[in-house]
Coordinates of C-alpha atoms and ligand atoms in Angstrom, one line a residue:
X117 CA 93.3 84.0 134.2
X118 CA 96.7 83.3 134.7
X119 CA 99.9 85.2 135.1
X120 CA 101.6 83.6 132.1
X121 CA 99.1 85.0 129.9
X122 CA 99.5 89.1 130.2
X123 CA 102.5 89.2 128.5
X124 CA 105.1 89.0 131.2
X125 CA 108.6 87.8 131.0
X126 CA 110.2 84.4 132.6
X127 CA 112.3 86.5 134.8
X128 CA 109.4 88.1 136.0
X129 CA 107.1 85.0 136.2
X130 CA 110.0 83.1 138.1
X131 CA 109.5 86.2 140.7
X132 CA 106.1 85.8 141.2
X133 CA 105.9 82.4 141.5
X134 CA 108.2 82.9 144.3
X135 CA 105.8 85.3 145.9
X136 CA 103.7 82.2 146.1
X137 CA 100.8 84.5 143.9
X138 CA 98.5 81.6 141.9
X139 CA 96.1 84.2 140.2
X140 CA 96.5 88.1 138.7
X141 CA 94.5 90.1 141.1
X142 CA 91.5 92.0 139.2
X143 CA 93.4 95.1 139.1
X144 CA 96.3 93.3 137.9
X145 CA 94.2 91.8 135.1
X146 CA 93.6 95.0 133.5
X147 CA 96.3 97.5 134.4
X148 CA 99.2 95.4 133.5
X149 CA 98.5 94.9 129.5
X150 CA 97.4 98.4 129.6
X151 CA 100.4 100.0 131.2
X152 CA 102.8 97.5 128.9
X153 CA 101.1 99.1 125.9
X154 CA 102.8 102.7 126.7
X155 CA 99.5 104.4 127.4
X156 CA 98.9 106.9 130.1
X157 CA 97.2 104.9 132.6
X158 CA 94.9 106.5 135.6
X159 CA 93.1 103.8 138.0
X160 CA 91.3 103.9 141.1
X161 CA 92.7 101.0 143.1
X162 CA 93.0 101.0 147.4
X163 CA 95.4 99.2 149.1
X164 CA 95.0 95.6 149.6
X165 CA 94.0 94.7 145.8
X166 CA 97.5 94.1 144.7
X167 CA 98.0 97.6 143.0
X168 CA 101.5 98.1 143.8
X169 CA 102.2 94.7 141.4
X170 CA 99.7 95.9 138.9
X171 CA 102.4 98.8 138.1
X172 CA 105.7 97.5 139.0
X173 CA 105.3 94.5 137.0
X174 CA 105.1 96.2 133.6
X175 CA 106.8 99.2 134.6
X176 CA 110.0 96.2 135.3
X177 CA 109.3 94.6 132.0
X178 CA 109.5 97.8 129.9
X179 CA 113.7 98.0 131.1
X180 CA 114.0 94.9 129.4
X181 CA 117.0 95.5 126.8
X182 CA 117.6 99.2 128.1
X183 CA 121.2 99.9 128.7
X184 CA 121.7 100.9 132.2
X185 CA 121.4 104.7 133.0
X186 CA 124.0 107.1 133.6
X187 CA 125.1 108.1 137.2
X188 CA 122.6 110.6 139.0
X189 CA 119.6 109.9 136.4
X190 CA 116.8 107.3 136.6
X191 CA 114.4 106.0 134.2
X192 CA 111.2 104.8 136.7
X193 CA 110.4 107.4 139.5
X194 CA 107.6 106.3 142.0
X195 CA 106.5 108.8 144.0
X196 CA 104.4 107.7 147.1
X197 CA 102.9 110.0 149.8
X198 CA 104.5 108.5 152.8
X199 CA 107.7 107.3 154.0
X200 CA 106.5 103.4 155.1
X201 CA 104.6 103.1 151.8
X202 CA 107.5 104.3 149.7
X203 CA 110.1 101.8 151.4
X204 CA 107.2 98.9 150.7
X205 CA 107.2 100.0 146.8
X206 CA 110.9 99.3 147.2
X207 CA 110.5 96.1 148.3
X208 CA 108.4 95.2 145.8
X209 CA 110.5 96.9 143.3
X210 CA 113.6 94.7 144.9
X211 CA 111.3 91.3 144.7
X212 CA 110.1 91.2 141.5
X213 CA 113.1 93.0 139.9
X214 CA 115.2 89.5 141.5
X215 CA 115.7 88.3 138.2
X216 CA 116.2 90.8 135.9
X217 CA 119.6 93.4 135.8
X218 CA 117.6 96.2 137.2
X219 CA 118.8 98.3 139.9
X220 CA 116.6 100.1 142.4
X221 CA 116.5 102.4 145.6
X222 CA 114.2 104.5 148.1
X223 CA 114.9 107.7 149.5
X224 CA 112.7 109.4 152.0
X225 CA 113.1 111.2 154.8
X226 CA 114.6 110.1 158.0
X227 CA 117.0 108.3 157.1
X228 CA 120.7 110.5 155.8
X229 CA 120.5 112.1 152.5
X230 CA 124.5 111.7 152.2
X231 CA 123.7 107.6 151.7
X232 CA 120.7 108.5 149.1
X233 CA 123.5 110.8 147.0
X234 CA 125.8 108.0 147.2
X235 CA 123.3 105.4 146.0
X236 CA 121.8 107.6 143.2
X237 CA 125.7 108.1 142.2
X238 CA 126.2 104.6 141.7
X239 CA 123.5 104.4 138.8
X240 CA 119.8 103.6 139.6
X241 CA 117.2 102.6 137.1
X242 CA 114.1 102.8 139.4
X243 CA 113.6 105.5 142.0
X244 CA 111.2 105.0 144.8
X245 CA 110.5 108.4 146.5
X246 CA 108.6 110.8 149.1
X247 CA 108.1 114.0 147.1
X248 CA 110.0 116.1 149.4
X249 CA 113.2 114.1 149.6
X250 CA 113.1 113.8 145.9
X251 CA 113.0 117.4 145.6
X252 CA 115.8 117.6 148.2
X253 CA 117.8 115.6 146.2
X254 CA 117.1 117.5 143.0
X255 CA 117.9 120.4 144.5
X256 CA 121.3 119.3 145.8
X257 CA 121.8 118.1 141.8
X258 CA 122.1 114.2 143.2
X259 CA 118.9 113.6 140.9
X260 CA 118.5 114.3 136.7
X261 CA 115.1 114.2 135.8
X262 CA 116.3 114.0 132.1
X263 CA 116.1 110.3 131.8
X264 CA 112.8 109.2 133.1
X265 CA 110.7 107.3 130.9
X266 CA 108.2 106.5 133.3
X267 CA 106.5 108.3 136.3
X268 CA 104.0 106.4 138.6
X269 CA 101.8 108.9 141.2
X270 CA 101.2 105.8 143.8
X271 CA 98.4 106.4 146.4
X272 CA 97.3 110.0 144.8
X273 CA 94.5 110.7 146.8
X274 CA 96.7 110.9 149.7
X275 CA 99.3 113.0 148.5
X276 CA 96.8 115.7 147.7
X277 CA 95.3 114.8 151.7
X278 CA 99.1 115.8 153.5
X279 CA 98.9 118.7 151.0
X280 CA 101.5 117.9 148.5
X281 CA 100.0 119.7 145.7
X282 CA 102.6 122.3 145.8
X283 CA 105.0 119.1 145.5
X284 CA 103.8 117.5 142.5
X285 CA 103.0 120.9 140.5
X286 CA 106.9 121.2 140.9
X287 CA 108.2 117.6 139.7
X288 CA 105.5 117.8 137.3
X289 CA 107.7 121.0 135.8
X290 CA 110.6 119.0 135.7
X291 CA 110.0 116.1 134.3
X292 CA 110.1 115.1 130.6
X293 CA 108.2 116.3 127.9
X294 CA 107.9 112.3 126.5
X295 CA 107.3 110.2 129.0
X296 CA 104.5 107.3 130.4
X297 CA 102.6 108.4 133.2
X298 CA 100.7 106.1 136.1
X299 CA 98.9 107.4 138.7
X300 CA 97.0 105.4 141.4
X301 CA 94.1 106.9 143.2
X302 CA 91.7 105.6 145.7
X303 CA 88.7 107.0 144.3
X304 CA 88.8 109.6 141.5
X305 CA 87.3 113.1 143.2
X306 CA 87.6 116.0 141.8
X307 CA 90.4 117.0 142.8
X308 CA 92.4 113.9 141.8
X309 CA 91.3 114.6 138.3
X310 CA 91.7 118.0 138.3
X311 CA 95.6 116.8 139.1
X312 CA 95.2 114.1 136.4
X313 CA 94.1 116.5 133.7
X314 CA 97.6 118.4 133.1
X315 CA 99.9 115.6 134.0
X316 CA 98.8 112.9 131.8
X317 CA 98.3 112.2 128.2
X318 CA 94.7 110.6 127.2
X319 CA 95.2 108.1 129.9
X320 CA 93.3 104.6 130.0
X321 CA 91.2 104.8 132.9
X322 CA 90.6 101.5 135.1
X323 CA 87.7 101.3 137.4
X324 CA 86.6 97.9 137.7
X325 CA 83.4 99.3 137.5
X326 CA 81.2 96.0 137.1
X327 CA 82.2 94.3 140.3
X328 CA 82.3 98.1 142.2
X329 CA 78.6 98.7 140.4
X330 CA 77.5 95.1 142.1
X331 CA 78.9 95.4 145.3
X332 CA 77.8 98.8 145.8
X333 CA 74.4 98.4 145.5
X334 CA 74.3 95.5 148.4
X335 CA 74.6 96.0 151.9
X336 CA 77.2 93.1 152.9
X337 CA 78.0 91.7 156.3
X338 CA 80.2 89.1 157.4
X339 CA 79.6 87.0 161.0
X340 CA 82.4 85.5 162.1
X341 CA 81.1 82.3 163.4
X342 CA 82.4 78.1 164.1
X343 CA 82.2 76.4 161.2
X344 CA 80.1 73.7 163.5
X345 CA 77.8 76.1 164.1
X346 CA 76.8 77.5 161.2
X347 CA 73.2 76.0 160.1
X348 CA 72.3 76.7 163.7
X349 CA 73.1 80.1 162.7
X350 CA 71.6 80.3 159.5
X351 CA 68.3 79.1 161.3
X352 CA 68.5 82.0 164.0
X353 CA 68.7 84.5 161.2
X354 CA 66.3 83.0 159.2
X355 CA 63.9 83.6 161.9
X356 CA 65.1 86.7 163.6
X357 CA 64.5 88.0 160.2
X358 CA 61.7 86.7 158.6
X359 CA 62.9 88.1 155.3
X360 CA 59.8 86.7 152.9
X361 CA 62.4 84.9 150.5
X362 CA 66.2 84.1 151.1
X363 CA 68.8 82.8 148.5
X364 CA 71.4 80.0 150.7
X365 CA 74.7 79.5 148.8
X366 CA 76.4 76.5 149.7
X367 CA 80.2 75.5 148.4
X368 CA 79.0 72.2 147.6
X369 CA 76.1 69.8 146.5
X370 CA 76.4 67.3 150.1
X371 CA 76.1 70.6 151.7
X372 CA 72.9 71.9 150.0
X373 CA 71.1 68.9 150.7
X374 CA 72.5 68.5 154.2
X375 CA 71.1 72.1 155.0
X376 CA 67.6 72.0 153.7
X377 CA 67.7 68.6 155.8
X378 CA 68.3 71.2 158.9
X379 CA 66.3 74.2 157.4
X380 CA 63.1 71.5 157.4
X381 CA 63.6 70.2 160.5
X382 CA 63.5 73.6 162.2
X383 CA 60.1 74.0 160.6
X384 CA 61.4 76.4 157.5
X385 CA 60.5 75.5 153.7
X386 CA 63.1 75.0 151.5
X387 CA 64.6 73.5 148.9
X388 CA 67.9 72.0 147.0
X389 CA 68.6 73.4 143.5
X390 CA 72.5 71.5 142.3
X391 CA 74.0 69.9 139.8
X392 CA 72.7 66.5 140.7
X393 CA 69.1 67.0 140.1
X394 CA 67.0 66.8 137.5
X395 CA 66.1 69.5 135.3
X396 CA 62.7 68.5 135.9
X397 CA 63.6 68.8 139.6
X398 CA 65.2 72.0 139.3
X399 CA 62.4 73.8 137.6
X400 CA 59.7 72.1 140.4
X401 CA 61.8 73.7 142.8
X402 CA 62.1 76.9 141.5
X403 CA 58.8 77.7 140.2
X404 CA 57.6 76.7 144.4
X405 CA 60.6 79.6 145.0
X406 CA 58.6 82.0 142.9
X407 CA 55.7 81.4 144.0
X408 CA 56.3 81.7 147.4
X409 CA 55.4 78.0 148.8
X410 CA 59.5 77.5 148.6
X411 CA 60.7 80.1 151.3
X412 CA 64.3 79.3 151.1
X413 CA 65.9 77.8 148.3
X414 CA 69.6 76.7 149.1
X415 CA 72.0 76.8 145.5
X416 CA 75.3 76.2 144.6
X417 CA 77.3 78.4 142.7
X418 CA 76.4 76.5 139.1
X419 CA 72.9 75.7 140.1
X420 CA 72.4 79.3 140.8
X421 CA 74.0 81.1 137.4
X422 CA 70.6 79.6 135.5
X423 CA 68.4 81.8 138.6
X424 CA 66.5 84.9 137.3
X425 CA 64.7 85.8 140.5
X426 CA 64.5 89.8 140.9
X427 CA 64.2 91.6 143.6
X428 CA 65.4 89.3 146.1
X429 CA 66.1 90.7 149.6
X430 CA 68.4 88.6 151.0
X431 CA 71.3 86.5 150.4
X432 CA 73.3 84.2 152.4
X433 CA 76.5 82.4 151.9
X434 CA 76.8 79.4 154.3
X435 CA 80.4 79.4 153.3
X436 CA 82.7 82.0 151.3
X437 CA 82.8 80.7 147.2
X438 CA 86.8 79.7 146.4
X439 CA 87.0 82.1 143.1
X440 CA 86.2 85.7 144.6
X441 CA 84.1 86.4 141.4
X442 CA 81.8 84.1 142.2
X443 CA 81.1 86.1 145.6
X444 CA 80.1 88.9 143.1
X445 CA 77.8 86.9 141.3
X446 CA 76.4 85.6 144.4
X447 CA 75.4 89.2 146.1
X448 CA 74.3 90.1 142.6
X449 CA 71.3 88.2 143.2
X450 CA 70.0 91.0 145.5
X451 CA 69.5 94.4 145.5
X452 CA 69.2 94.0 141.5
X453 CA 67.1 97.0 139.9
X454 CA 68.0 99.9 142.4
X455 CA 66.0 97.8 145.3
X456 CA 67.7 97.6 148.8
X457 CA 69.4 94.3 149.4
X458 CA 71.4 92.4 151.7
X459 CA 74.0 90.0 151.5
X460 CA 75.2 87.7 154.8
X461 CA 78.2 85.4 154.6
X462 CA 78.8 83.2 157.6
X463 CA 82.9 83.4 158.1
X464 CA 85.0 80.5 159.6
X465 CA 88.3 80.8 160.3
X466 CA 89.4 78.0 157.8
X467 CA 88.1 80.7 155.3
X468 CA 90.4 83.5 155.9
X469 CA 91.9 83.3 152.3
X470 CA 89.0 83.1 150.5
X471 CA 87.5 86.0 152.5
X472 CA 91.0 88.2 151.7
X473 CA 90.7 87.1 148.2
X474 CA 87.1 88.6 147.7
X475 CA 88.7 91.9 149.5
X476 CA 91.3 92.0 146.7
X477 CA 88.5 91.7 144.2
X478 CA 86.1 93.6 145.1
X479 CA 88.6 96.5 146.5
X480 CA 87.8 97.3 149.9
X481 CA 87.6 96.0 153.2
X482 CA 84.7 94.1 155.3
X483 CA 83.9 94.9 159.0
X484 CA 83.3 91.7 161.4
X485 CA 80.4 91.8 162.7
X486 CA 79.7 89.1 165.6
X487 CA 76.0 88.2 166.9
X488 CA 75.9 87.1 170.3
X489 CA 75.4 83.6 171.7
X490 CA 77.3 82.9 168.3
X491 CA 80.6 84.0 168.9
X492 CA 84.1 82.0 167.7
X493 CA 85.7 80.0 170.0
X494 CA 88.5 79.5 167.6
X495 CA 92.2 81.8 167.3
X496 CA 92.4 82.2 164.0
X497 CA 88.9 84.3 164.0
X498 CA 90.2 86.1 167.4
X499 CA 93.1 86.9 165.3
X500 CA 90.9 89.0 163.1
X501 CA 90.0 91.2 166.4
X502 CA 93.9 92.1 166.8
X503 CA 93.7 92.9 163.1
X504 CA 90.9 95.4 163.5
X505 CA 92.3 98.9 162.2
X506 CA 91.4 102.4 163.5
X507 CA 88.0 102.3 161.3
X508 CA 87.0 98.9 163.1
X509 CA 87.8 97.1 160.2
X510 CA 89.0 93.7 159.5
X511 CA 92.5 94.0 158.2
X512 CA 94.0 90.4 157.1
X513 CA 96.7 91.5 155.5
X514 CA 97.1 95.3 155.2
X515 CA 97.5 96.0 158.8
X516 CA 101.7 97.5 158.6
X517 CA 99.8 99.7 156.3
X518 CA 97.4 101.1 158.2
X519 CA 99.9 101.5 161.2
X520 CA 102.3 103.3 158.7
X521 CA 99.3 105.8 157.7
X522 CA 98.8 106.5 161.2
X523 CA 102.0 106.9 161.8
X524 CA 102.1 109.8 159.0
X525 CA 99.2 111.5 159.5
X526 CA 100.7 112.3 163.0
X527 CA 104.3 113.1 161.3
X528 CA 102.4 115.1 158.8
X529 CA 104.6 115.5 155.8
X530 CA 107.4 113.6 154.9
X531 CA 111.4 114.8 154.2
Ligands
AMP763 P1 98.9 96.1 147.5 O1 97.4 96.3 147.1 O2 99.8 96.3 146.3 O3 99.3 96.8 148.7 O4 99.0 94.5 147.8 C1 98.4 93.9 148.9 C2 99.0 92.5 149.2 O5 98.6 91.6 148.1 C3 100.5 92.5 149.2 O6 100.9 91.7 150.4 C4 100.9 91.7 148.0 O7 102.1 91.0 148.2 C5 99.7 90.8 147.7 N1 99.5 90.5 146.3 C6 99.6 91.2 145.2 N2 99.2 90.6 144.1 C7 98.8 89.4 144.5 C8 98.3 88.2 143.8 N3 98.1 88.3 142.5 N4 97.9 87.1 144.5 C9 98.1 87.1 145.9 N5 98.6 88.2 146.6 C10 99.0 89.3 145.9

């Protein structure tokens, strides 16, 4: 899927380009047509998966051919919880907005109201705001809510957290009858739709529930590891374990065959299934997996699309698959049918953007977790220890983030 083809403008391609983005993130994928059609949109999407595109995209396209708004009135408002994540929005508002007559701002507390008033004065089109500076603003009649066309609730879950509900049931009064409404949320509690109910219209919901359903049913870990050591890994887990049968993904055919070369040689049963062999071949090699005399069976990721093995316990990726939906395919080979299941992927630090990638995808996070004797030698894994966040995990890019949350939750609320 490319960018080109959910319905985005040149001036907006041209800008994201420039962000140096190849692919539309999954999130992306789906919210952007949806929020370009007008609907009412609600998704659950955490940080890190490329949400804060997958609304300021469309929400930028939809000014195209709007005459500019009158002083003091604004047709976007995004409200995030937090001052660092509203100032981010604006960035991205700024960046992608580079090519298009749009203008934009951020107010939030800390910084002098009197420059806000002065901005809003001067004719804004997209507003970027803390909830209680926007009301501060309104109040002080800087701000019109007359105009807005669109309203986006950006990181919901955590307004309701640093109790903003009072907040939201008050911009919520002003705002527009007529009007598109976006809200972003974590995970959709209760309470988040309890919000959601009177505040939008019928919205589309987006879930991404078939990767989420996958991925939640495995237990996944990730050993950082030198990419020179890695079969020497693989075999002391292999028999540490003792799992009965173990699925081996391997980037590439050379790589298979090297392995089971390795595998063999350390007195463990396995087997190649790739391109390059036979069909006759193949179906040797996986009727010996079925029935047990093939203990590990080492695939790439074509090979392994024609696999129907239930129930398998345990799958390990030698190395990290390019396209991050191909991950999902790959730890959907365990834990299939409500059994437990396990997926390993051996991390190198030449990997880091494939690994990032399969965050964005997948929409969360993955903890490091090191086995002794095996530990990196190299930086670029190390770095990933400097980029551990309060929870212990890895962070590759989110890491301001996470700073600017903890930073909040000790300021509390936001003026
Ligand atoms: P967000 O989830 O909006 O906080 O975005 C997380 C990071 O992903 C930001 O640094 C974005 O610049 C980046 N990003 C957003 N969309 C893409 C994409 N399609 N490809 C690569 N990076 C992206």
């Amino acid at each position: 899927m490319l960018f080109s083809t959910l319905g985005l403008c040149e001036e907006l391609l041209k800008a994201i380009a420039e962000q140096g983005y190849a692919r539309p993130s999954a999130i992306q994928v789906t919210a952007i047509p949806a929020v370009l059609s007008g609907r009412d949109v609600m998704a659950a999407a955490q940080t890190g998966t490329g949400k804060t595109a997958a609304f300021v995209l469309p929400v930028l396209q939809g000014l195209m051919n709007k005459a500019p708004c009158d002083s003091k009135q604004v047709r976007v408002l995004i409200i995030t919880p937090t001052r660092e994540l509203a100032a981010q929005v604006a960035l991205s508002v700024e960046r992608y907005s580079q090519y298009l007559p749009v203008r934009s701002c951020a107010a939030f507390g800390g910084i002098r109201i009197d420059s806000q008033i002065e901005k809003l004065r001067s004719k804004v089109d997209v507003l970027t705001a803390t909830p209680g500076r926007l009301l501060d603003l309104f109040d002080r009649q800087a701000l019109d809510f007359t105009e807005i066309e669109v309203v986006v609730f950006d990181e919901a879950d955590r307004m309701l957290e640093l109790g903003f509900s009072k907040e939201i049931q008050r911009i919520h009064s002003l705002l527009p009858m007529v009007r598109q409404t976006l809200m972003f949320s974590a995970t959709f509690s209760t309470a988040i739709k309890t919000l959601a109910k009177g505040m939008l219209n019928n919205p589309q919901l987006i879930e991404l529930a078939g990767l989420n359903k996958t991925v939640d049913a495995v237990k996944q870990v990730i050993h950082p590891v030198d990419k020179s050591r890695k079969s020497e890994l693989l075999i002391h887990l292999l028999k540490t374990h003792r799992w009965p049968q173990v699925l081996v993904f391997s980037r590439t055919k050379e790589g298979a065959d090297r392995l089971v070369i390795q595998l063999e040689q350390a007195g463990i049963t396995s087997a190649a299934i790739h391109a390059n062999r036979s069909q006759h071949a193949r179906t040797l090699v996986l009727d010996g997996f079925r029935n047990g005399t093939v203990k590990v069976l080492v695939a790439t990721d074509i090979a392994s699309r024609g696999i129907d093995i239930s129930q398998l316990p345990c799958v390990i990726n030698v190395d990290l698959p390019y396209v991050a939906e191909d991950y999902v395919h790959r730890i959907g080979r365990t834990g299939r049918a409500g059994a437990a299941g396990i997926a390993i992927s051996l991390f190198s630090d030449d990997e880091t953007k494939q690994l990032v990638a399969i965050e964005r995808a997948i929409g969360r996070k993955f903890s490091l977790e090191r086995i002794p004797g095996f530990m990196p030698s190299k930086k670029a894994v190390l770095k990933g220890e400097d980029d551990e966040d309060e929870y212990g995990n890895f962070e590759a890019d989110a890491k301001p983030r996470r700073k600017g949350r903890a930073n909040a939750r000790k300021n509390h609320r936001n003026r």
